[in-house]
Coordinates of C-alpha atoms in Angstrom, one line a residue:
M409 CA 51.6 123.4 -47.2
K410 CA 48.5 123.6 -49.5
E411 CA 48.8 125.5 -52.7
F412 CA 47.2 129.0 -53.0
P413 CA 44.0 129.0 -55.1
D414 CA 44.8 130.1 -58.6
L415 CA 41.5 131.4 -60.2
K416 CA 40.6 132.6 -63.7
T417 CA 37.8 134.5 -65.2
D418 CA 37.2 135.2 -68.9
R419 CA 39.6 138.3 -68.7
C420 CA 41.5 137.9 -65.5
H421 CA 43.8 135.7 -63.6
L422 CA 43.6 135.9 -59.8
V423 CA 46.9 134.9 -58.1
Q424 CA 48.3 135.2 -54.6
T425 CA 49.5 138.7 -53.9
T426 CA 53.3 139.0 -53.6
L427 CA 55.7 141.8 -52.9
D428 CA 56.1 142.2 -56.6
D429 CA 52.6 143.6 -56.7
A430 CA 53.2 146.2 -53.9
E431 CA 53.3 149.2 -56.2
A432 CA 50.0 148.5 -57.9
I433 CA 48.4 147.6 -54.6
F434 CA 49.6 151.0 -53.2
E435 CA 48.2 152.9 -56.1
T436 CA 44.9 151.1 -55.7
I437 CA 44.7 151.9 -52.0
N438 CA 46.0 155.5 -52.1
T439 CA 42.9 157.0 -53.8
L440 CA 40.0 159.0 -52.6
E441 CA 37.6 156.2 -53.4
C442 CA 39.5 153.8 -51.1
Q443 CA 39.7 156.5 -48.4
M444 CA 35.9 157.1 -48.6
N445 CA 34.8 153.5 -48.8
M446 CA 37.3 151.7 -46.9
P447 CA 38.4 154.2 -44.3
E448 CA 40.0 151.8 -41.7
F449 CA 41.8 149.9 -44.5
Y450 CA 43.0 153.2 -46.0
S451 CA 44.2 154.5 -42.7
A452 CA 46.2 151.4 -42.0
F453 CA 47.8 150.9 -45.4
H454 CA 48.0 154.1 -47.4
H455 CA 51.8 154.4 -46.9
K456 CA 54.1 152.5 -49.2
E457 CA 56.0 150.8 -46.4
R458 CA 52.8 149.5 -44.9
I459 CA 51.9 147.8 -48.1
T460 CA 54.7 145.3 -47.6
H461 CA 53.4 144.4 -44.2
F462 CA 49.9 144.1 -45.5
I463 CA 51.0 141.5 -48.1
Q464 CA 53.2 139.6 -45.6
V465 CA 50.3 139.5 -43.2
F466 CA 48.0 137.9 -45.8
S467 CA 50.7 135.5 -46.7
N468 CA 50.7 134.4 -43.0
Y469 CA 46.9 134.4 -43.0
W470 CA 46.9 131.9 -45.8
R471 CA 49.4 129.6 -44.0
L472 CA 47.2 129.8 -41.0
G473 CA 44.0 129.2 -43.0
S474 CA 42.3 132.4 -41.8
G475 CA 42.5 134.5 -45.1
M476 CA 43.7 135.0 -48.6
L477 CA 44.6 137.9 -50.9
W478 CA 44.5 137.7 -54.7
S479 CA 46.0 140.2 -57.1
I480 CA 43.8 140.5 -60.1
K481 CA 45.9 140.5 -63.3
T482 CA 45.3 140.9 -67.0
P483 CA 48.0 140.0 -69.5
S484 CA 49.2 143.7 -69.3
D485 CA 48.4 145.0 -65.8
I486 CA 47.3 144.6 -62.3
V487 CA 43.6 145.5 -62.1
G488 CA 43.1 145.4 -58.3
F489 CA 42.8 143.0 -55.5
V490 CA 40.3 140.8 -53.7
G491 CA 40.7 139.5 -50.2
I492 CA 38.9 137.3 -47.7
M493 CA 39.9 137.5 -44.0
D494 CA 38.7 136.2 -40.6
I495 CA 37.9 132.7 -41.9
P496 CA 36.0 130.8 -40.5
D497 CA 34.7 133.0 -37.6
M498 CA 33.5 136.1 -39.6
A499 CA 34.7 135.6 -43.2
T500 CA 34.8 139.1 -44.6
L501 CA 35.1 139.9 -48.3
F502 CA 36.9 143.1 -49.4
Y503 CA 38.2 144.4 -52.7
A504 CA 39.4 147.4 -54.5
T505 CA 40.0 148.3 -58.2
H506 CA 43.0 150.2 -59.6
P507 CA 41.8 153.6 -60.8
A508 CA 42.9 152.9 -64.4
H509 CA 40.5 149.9 -64.5
R510 CA 37.3 151.1 -62.8
N511 CA 33.9 150.8 -64.5
K512 CA 35.0 148.1 -66.8
G513 CA 33.4 145.1 -65.0
Y514 CA 36.6 143.5 -63.9
M515 CA 35.7 143.6 -60.2
K516 CA 32.3 142.1 -60.7
E517 CA 33.6 139.1 -62.5
C518 CA 36.5 138.6 -60.1
V519 CA 34.4 138.9 -56.9
M520 CA 31.9 136.4 -58.4
C521 CA 34.8 134.0 -59.0
C522 CA 36.1 134.3 -55.5
I523 CA 32.6 133.9 -54.0
E524 CA 32.1 130.7 -56.1
Y525 CA 35.5 129.4 -54.9
F526 CA 34.8 130.3 -51.3
G527 CA 31.4 128.5 -51.4
K528 CA 32.9 125.3 -52.8
R529 CA 36.0 125.3 -50.5
Y530 CA 34.3 126.5 -47.3
T531 CA 30.9 124.9 -47.3
G532 CA 28.6 126.0 -44.5
I533 CA 30.6 129.2 -43.8
S534 CA 28.9 132.5 -44.7
I535 CA 30.7 135.4 -46.0
H536 CA 29.9 139.1 -45.5
S537 CA 31.1 142.4 -46.6
V538 CA 30.9 145.9 -45.1
V539 CA 29.7 148.5 -47.5
F540 CA 28.6 152.1 -47.1
N541 CA 25.0 152.6 -48.1
D542 CA 26.1 155.1 -50.8
N543 CA 28.8 153.0 -52.4
I544 CA 26.6 152.1 -55.4
P545 CA 29.4 150.3 -57.3
S546 CA 30.0 147.8 -54.5
L547 CA 26.3 147.4 -53.9
R548 CA 25.9 146.5 -57.6
I549 CA 28.8 144.1 -57.4
L550 CA 27.3 142.2 -54.4
S551 CA 23.8 142.3 -55.5
N552 CA 22.4 138.8 -56.3
T553 CA 25.3 137.0 -54.5
A554 CA 25.3 135.0 -51.3
V555 CA 27.3 137.6 -49.6
K556 CA 25.7 139.2 -46.5
I557 CA 26.0 143.0 -46.9
D558 CA 26.5 144.9 -43.7
L559 CA 25.4 148.4 -44.6
R560 CA 27.1 151.3 -42.9
Q561 CA 25.9 154.9 -42.7
R562 CA 28.3 157.7 -43.2
N563 CA 28.9 160.0 -40.2
N564 CA 28.3 163.2 -42.1
P565 CA 28.7 166.3 -39.8

């Protein structure tokens, strides 16, 4: 089996998400921001017991060659996660930052690192991300990248 890509930025180390990361992943997902900006994802995984399943599914995706999930780590903490799924048919990038680490630039550098890796490893396959039109932080992260942004409108009553 091929080795999971171990990526590094100036401040972070991106490694395959394991069950040891479940608590930090849960804390990242179980937030109002995740509920608002990743509603389907939040709905499926905002319970602790479902996080284990989520991590195991992505471990299987990696073995099948259809996805990967990185935990973003600093020397002292887990900052968040970045994932790519549905490779090669509709490669989709998704990510979330732990509440304690938002607005510090971690996600921008980690997403850029993952996009660079993806572009080298999967030449000729485009990658997209679904983003709400009012999710300014994500729009800033993805600006000036090769990621195709699929804008969604909110269904405000």
